[in-house]
PDB file of C-alpha atoms in Angstrom:
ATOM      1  CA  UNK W   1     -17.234  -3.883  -1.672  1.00 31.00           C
ATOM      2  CA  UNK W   2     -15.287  -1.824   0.474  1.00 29.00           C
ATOM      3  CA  UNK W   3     -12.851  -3.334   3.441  1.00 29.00           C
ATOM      4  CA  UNK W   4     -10.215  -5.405   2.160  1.00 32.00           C
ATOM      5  CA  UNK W   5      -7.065  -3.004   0.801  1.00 31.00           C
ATOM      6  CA  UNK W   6      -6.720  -3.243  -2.293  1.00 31.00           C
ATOM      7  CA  UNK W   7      -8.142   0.438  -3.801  1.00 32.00           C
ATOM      8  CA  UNK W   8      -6.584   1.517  -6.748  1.00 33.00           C
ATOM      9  CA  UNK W   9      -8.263   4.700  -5.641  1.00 32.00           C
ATOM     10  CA  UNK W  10     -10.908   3.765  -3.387  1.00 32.00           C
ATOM     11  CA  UNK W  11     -10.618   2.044   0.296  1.00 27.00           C
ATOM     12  CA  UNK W  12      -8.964  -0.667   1.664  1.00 27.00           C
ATOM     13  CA  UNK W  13      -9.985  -4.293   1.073  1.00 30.00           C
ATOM     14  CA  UNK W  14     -10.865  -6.942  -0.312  1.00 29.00           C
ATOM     15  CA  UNK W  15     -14.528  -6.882  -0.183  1.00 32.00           C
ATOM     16  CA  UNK W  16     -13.627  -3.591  -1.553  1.00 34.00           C
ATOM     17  CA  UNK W  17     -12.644  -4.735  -4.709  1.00 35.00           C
ATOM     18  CA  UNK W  18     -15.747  -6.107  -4.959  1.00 33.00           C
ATOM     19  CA  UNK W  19     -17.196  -2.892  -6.535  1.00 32.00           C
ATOM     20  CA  UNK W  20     -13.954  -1.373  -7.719  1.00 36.00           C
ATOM     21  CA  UNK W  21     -13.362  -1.057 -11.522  1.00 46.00           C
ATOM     22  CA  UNK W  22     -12.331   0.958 -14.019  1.00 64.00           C
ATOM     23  CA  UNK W  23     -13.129   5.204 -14.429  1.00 62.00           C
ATOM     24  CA  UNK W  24     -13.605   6.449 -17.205  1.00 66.00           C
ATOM     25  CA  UNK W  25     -12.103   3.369 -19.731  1.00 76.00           C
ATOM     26  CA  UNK W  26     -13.333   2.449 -22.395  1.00 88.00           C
ATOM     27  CA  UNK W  27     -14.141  -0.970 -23.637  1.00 92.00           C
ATOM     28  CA  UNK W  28     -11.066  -3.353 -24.759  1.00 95.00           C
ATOM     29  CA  UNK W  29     -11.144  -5.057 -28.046  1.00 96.00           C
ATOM     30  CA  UNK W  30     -12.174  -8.331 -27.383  1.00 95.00           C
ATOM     31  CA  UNK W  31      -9.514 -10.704 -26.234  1.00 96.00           C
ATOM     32  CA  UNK W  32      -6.580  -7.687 -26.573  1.00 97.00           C
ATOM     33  CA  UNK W  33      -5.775  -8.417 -23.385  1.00 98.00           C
ATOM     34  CA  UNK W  34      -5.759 -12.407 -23.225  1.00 98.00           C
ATOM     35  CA  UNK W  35      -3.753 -12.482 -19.795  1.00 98.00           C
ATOM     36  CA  UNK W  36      -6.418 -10.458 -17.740  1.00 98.00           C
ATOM     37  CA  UNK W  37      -7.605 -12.931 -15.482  1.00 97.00           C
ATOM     38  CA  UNK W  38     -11.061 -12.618 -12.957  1.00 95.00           C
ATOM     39  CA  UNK W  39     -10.902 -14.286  -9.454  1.00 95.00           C
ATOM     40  CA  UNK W  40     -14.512 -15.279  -8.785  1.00 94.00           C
ATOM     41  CA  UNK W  41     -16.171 -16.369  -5.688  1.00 93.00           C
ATOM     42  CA  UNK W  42     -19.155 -18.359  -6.901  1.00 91.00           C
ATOM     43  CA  UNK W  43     -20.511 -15.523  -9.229  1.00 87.00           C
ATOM     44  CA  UNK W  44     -19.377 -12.473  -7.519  1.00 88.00           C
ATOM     45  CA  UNK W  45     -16.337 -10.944  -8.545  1.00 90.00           C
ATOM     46  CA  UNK W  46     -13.294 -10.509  -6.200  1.00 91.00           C
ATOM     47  CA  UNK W  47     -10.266  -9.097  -7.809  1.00 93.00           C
ATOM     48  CA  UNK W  48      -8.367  -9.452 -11.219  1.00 94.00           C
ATOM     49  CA  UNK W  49      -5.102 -10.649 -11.880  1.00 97.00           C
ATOM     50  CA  UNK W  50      -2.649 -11.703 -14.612  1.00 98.00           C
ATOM     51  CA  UNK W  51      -1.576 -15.061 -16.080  1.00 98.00           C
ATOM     52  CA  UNK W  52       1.876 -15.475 -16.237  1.00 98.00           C
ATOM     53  CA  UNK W  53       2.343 -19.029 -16.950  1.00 98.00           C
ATOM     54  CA  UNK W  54       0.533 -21.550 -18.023  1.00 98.00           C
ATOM     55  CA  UNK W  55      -0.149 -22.783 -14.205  1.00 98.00           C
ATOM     56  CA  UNK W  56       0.306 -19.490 -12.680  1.00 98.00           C
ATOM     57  CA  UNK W  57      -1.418 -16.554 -12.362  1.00 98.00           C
ATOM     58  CA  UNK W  58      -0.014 -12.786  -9.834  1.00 98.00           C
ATOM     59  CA  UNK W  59      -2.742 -11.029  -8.004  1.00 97.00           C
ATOM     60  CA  UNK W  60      -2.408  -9.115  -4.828  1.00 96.00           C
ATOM     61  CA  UNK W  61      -1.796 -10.416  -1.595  1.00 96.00           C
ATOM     62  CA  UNK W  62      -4.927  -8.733  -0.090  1.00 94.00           C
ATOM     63  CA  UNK W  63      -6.508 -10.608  -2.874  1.00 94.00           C
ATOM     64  CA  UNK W  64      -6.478 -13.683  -0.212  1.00 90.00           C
ATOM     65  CA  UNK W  65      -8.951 -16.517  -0.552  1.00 90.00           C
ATOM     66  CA  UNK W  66      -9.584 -19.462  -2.818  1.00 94.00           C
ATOM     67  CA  UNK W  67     -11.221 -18.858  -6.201  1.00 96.00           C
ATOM     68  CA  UNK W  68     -12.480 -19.779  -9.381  1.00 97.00           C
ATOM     69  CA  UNK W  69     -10.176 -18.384 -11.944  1.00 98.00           C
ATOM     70  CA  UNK W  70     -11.657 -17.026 -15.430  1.00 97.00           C
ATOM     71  CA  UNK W  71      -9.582 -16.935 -18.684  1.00 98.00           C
ATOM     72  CA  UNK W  72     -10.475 -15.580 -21.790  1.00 98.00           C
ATOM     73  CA  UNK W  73     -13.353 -13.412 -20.689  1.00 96.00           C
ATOM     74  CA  UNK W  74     -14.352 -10.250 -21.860  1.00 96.00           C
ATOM     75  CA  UNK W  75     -18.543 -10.319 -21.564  1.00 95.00           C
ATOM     76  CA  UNK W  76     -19.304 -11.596 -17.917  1.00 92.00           C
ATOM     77  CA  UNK W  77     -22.674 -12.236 -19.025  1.00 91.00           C
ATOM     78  CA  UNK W  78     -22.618 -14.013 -22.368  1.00 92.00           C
ATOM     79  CA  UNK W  79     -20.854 -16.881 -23.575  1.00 93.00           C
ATOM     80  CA  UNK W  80     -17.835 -16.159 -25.510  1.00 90.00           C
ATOM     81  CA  UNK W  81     -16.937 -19.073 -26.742  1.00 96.00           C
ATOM     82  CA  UNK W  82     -13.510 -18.785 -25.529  1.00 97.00           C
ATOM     83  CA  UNK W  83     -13.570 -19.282 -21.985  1.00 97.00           C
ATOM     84  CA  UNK W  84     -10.843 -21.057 -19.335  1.00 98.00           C
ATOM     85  CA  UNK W  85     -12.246 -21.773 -16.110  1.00 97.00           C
ATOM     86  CA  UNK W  86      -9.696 -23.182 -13.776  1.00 98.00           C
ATOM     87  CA  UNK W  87      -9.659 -23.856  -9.575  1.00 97.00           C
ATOM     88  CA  UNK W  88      -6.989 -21.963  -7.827  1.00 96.00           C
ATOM     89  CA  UNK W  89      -5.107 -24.555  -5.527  1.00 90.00           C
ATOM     90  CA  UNK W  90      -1.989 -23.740  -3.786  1.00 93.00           C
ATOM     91  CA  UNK W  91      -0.563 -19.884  -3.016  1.00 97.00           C
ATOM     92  CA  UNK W  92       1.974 -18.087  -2.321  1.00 98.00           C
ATOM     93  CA  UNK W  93       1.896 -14.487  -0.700  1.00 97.00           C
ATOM     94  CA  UNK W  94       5.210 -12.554  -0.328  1.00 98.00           C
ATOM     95  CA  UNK W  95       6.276 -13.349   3.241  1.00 97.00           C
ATOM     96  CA  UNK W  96       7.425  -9.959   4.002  1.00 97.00           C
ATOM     97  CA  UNK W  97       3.533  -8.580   3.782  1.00 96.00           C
ATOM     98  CA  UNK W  98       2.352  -7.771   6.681  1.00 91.00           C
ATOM     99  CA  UNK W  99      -1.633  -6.957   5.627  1.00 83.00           C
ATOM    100  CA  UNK W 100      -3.371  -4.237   4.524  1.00 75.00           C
ATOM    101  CA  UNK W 101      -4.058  -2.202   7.822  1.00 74.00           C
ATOM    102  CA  UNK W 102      -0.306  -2.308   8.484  1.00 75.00           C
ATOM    103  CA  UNK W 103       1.148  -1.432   4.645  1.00 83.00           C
ATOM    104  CA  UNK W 104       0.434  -2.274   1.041  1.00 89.00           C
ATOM    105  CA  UNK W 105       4.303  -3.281   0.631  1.00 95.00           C
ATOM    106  CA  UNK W 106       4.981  -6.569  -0.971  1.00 97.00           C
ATOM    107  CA  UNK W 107       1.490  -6.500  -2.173  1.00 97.00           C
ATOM    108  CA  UNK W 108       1.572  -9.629  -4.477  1.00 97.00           C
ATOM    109  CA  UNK W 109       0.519 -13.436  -4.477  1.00 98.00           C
ATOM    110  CA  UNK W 110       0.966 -16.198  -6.406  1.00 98.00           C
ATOM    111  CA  UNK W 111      -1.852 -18.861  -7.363  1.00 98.00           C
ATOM    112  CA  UNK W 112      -1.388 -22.084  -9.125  1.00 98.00           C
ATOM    113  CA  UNK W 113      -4.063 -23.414 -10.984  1.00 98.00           C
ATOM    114  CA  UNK W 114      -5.535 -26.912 -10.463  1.00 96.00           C
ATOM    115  CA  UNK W 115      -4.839 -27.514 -14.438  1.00 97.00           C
ATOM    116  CA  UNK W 116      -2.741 -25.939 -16.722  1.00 98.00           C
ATOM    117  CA  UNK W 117      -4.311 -23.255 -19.265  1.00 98.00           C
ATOM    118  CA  UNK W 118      -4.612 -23.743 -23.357  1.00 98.00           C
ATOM    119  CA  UNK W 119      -3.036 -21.509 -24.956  1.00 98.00           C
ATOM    120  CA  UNK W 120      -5.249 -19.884 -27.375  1.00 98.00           C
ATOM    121  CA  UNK W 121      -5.849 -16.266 -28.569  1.00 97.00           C
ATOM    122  CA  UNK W 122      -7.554 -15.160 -26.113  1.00 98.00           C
ATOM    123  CA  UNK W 123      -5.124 -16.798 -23.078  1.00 98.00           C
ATOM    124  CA  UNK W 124      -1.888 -16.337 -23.124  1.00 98.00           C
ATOM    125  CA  UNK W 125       0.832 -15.164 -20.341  1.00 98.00           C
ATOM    126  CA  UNK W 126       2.134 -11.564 -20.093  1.00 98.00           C
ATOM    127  CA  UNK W 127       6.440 -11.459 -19.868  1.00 98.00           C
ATOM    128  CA  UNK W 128       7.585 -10.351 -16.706  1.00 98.00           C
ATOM    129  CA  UNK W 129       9.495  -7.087 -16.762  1.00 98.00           C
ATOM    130  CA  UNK W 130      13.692  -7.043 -17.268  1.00 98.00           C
ATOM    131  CA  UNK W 131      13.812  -3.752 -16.410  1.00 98.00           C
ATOM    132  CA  UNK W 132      11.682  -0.922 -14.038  1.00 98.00           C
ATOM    133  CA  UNK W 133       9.650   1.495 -15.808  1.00 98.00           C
ATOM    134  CA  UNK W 134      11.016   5.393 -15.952  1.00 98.00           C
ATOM    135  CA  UNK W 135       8.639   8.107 -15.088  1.00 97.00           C
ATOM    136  CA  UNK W 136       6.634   9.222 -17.528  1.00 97.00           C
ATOM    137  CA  UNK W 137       6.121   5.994 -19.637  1.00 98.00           C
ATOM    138  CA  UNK W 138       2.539   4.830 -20.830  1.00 97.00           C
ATOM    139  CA  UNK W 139       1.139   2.016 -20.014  1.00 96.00           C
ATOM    140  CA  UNK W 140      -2.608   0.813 -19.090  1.00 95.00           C
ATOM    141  CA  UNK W 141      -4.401  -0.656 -17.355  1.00 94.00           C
ATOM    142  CA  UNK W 142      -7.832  -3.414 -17.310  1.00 94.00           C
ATOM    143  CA  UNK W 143     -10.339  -5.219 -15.564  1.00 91.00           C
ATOM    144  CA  UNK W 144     -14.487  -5.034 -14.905  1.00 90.00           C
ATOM    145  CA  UNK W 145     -14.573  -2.953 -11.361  1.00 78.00           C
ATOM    146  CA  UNK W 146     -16.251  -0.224 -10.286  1.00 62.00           C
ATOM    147  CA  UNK W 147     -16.707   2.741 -12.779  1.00 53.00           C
ATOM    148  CA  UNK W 148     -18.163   5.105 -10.797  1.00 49.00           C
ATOM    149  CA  UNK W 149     -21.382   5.250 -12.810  1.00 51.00           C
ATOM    150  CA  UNK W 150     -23.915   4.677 -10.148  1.00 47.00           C
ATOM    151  CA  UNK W 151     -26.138   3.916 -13.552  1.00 41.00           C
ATOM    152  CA  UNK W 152     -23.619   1.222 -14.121  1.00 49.00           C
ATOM    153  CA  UNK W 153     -21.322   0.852 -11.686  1.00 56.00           C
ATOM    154  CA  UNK W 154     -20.574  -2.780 -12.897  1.00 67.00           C
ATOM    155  CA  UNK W 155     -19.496  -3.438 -16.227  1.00 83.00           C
ATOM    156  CA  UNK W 156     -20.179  -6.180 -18.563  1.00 90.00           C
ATOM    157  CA  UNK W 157     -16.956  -5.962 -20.559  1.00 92.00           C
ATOM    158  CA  UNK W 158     -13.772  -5.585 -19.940  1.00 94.00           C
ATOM    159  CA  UNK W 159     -12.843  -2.186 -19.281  1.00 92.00           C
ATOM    160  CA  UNK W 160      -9.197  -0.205 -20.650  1.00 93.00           C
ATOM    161  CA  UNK W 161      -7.248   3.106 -19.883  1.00 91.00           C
ATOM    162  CA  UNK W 162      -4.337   4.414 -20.606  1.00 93.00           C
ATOM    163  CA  UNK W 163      -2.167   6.188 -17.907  1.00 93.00           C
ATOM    164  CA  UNK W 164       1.467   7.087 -17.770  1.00 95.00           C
ATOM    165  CA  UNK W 165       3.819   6.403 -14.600  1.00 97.00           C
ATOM    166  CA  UNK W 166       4.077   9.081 -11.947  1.00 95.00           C
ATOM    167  CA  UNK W 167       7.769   9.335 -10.296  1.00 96.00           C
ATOM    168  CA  UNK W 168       8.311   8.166  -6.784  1.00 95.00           C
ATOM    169  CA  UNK W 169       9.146  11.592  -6.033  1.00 95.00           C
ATOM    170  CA  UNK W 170       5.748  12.895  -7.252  1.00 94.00           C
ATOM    171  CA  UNK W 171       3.923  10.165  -5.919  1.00 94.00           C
ATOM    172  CA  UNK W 172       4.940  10.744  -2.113  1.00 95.00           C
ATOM    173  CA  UNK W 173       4.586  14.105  -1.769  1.00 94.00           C
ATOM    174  CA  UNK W 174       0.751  13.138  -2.572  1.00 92.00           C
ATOM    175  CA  UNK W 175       1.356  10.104  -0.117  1.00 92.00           C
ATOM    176  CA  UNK W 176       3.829  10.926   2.377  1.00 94.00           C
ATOM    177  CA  UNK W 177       6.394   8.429   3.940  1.00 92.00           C
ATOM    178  CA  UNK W 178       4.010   5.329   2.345  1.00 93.00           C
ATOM    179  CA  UNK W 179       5.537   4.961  -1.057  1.00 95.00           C
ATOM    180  CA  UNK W 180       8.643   2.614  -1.355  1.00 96.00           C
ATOM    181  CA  UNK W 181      10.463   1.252  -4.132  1.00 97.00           C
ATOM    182  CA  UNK W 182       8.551  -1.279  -4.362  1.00 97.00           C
ATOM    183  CA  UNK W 183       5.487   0.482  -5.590  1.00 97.00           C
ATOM    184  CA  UNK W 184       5.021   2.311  -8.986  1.00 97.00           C
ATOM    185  CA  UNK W 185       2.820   4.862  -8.982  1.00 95.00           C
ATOM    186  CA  UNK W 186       0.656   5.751 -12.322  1.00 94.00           C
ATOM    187  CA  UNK W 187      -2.295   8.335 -13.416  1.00 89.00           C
ATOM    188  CA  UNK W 188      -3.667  10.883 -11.058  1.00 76.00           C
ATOM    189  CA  UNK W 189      -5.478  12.257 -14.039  1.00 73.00           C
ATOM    190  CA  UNK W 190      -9.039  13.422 -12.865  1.00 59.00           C
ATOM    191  CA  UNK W 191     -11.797  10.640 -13.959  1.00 53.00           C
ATOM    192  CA  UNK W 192      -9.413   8.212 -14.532  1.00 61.00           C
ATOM    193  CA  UNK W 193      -8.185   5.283 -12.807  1.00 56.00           C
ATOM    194  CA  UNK W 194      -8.288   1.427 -11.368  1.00 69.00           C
ATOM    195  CA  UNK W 195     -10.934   1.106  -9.015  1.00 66.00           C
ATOM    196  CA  UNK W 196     -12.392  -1.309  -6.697  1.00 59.00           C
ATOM    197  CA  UNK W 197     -13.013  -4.743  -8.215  1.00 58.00           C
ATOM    198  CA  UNK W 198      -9.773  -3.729 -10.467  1.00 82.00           C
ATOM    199  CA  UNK W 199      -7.175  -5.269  -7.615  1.00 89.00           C
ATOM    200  CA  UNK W 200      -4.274  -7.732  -8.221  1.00 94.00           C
ATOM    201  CA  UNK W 201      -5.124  -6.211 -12.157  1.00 95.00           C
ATOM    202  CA  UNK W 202      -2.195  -6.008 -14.633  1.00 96.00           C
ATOM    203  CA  UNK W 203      -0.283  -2.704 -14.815  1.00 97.00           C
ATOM    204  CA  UNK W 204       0.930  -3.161 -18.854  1.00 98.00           C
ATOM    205  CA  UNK W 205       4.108  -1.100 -20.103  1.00 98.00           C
ATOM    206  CA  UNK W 206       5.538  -1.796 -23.200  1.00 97.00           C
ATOM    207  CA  UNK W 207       4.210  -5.644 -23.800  1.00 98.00           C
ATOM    208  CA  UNK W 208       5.453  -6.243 -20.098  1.00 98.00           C
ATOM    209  CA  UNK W 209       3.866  -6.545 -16.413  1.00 98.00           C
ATOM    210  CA  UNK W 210       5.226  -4.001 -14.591  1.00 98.00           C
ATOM    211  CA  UNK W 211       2.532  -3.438 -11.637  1.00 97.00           C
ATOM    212  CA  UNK W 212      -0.433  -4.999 -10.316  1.00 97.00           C
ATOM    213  CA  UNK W 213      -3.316  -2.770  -8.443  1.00 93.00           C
ATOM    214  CA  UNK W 214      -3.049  -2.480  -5.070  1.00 93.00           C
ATOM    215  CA  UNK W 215      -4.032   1.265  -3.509  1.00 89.00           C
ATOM    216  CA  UNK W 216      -4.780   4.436  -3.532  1.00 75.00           C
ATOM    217  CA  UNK W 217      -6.752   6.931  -1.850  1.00 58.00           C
ATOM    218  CA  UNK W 218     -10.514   7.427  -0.964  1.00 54.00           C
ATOM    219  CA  UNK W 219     -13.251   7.316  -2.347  1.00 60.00           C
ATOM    220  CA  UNK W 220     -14.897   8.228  -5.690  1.00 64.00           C
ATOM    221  CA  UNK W 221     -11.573   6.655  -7.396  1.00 68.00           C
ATOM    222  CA  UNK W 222     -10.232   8.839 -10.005  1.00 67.00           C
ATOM    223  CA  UNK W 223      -9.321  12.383  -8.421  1.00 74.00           C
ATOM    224  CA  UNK W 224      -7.132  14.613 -10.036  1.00 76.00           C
ATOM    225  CA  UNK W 225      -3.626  14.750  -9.157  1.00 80.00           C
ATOM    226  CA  UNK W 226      -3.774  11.337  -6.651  1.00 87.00           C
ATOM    227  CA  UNK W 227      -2.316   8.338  -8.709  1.00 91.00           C
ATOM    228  CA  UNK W 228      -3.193   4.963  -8.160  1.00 91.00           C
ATOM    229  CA  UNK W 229      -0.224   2.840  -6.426  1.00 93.00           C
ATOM    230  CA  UNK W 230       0.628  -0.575  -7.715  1.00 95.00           C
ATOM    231  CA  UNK W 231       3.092  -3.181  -6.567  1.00 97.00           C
ATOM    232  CA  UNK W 232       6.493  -2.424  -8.326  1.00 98.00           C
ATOM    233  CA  UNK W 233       7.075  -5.999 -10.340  1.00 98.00           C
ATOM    234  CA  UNK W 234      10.356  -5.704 -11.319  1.00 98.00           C
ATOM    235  CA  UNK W 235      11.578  -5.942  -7.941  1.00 98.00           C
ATOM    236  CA  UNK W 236       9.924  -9.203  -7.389  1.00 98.00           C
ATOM    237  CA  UNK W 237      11.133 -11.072 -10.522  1.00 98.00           C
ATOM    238  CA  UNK W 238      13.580 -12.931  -8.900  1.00 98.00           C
ATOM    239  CA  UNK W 239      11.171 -14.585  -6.204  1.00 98.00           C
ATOM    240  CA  UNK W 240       8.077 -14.891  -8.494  1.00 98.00           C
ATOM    241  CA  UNK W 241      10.497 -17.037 -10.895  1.00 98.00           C
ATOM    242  CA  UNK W 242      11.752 -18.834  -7.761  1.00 98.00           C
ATOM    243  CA  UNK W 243       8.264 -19.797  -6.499  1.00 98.00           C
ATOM    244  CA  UNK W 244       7.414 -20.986  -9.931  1.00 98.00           C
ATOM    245  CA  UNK W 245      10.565 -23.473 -10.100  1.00 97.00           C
ATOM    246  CA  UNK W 246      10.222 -24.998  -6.917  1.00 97.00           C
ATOM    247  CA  UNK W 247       6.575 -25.500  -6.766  1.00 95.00           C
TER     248      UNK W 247
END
């Protein structure tokens, strides 16, 4: 999948993120990471995202569309035995996005789910942030897009990596006058990164969400020195909790 915008390292789009994923990660424990969430269309794969609430779950805003949401996954293929499977219903994208041929700011939207989710090991919501993450901090990253392996360029299980945040400062001089405050910037370690399939994913910092997937460059994801860029949460903490109250 390659046009819709979300490329943590790879094009624009949406039906981009259909075969982005994961460089060079390795497989998570199983059920580590018991917020990742899939957005399905039928069987195919669209984006990731995050549960944040029992009825809520972030994603990006090019991430548009109505889909089956899947909870406590980690093997695509098997049963697990701890599955969710929920209907997203009503959404909320940022109002100040303006798409992704225009700019990946405010690159975030909310779903509510049809039902609410049980809490079990394997689903629970990740905090929102209090704070912004400093440079250099390490966080990581999850989901089942692309790897790059054209072997196996979809995996079965959930994929991890570890990457540390880039500065702003660093970050535009690799992506000039396109990086605002609110996007975070992490990797740009050579093999390594989100990739297509990977979008609206959770960016992870110290037991907190502080960025979801949303660009980067072109393609093969993963090139040295170009991180991927990921909507900034902790600038949106105040409207994501506002949505959530009044809807």
């Amino acid at each position: 999948m390659k046009p819709s915008t979300f490329l943590l390292l790879c094009t624009f789009g949406l039906s981009q993120a259909d075969t982005e994923k994961i460089v060079n990660g390795m497989e998570c424990p199983p059920h580590s990471r018991p917020w990742q969430v899939g957005l399905f269309e039928g069987s195919s794969l669209r984006c990731g995202g995050v549960l944040i609430d029992r009825r809520w779950v972030l994603t990006a805003a090019h991430c548009s569309g109505r889909y089956w949401v899947r909870l406590g996954e980690h093997s695509l293929s098997r049963l697990d035995w701890t599955e969710q499977i929920r209907r997203s219903g009503f959404s909320v994208t940022h109002p100040s996005y303006q798409g992704a041929l225009r700019s990946h700011e405010h690159d975030l939207r909310l779903l509510r789910l049809g039902t609410p989710v049980r809490l079990t090991r394997a689903v629970q919501p990740l905090p929102l942030p209090s704070a912004c993450a400093a440079p250099g901090t390490e966080c990581h990253i999850s989901g089942w897009g692309t790897t790059n392996q054209p072997w196996s360029p979809f995996p079965d299980r959930l994929q991890c990596l570890n990457l540390s945040i880039v500065s702003n400062a660093a970050c535009q001089a690799v992506f000039p006058e396109r990086i605002t405050d609110n996007m975070v910037c992490a990797g740009g370690v050579a093999g390594r990164d989100a990739c297509q399939g990977d979008s609206g994913g959770p960016l992870v910092c110290g037991g907190v969400l502080q960025g979801l997937v949303s660009w980067g460059s072109v393609e093969p994801c993963g090139q040295r020195g170009i991180p991927g860029v990921y909507t900034n949460i902790c600038k949106y903490v105040d409207w994501i909790l506002e949505i959530m109250r009044n809807n």
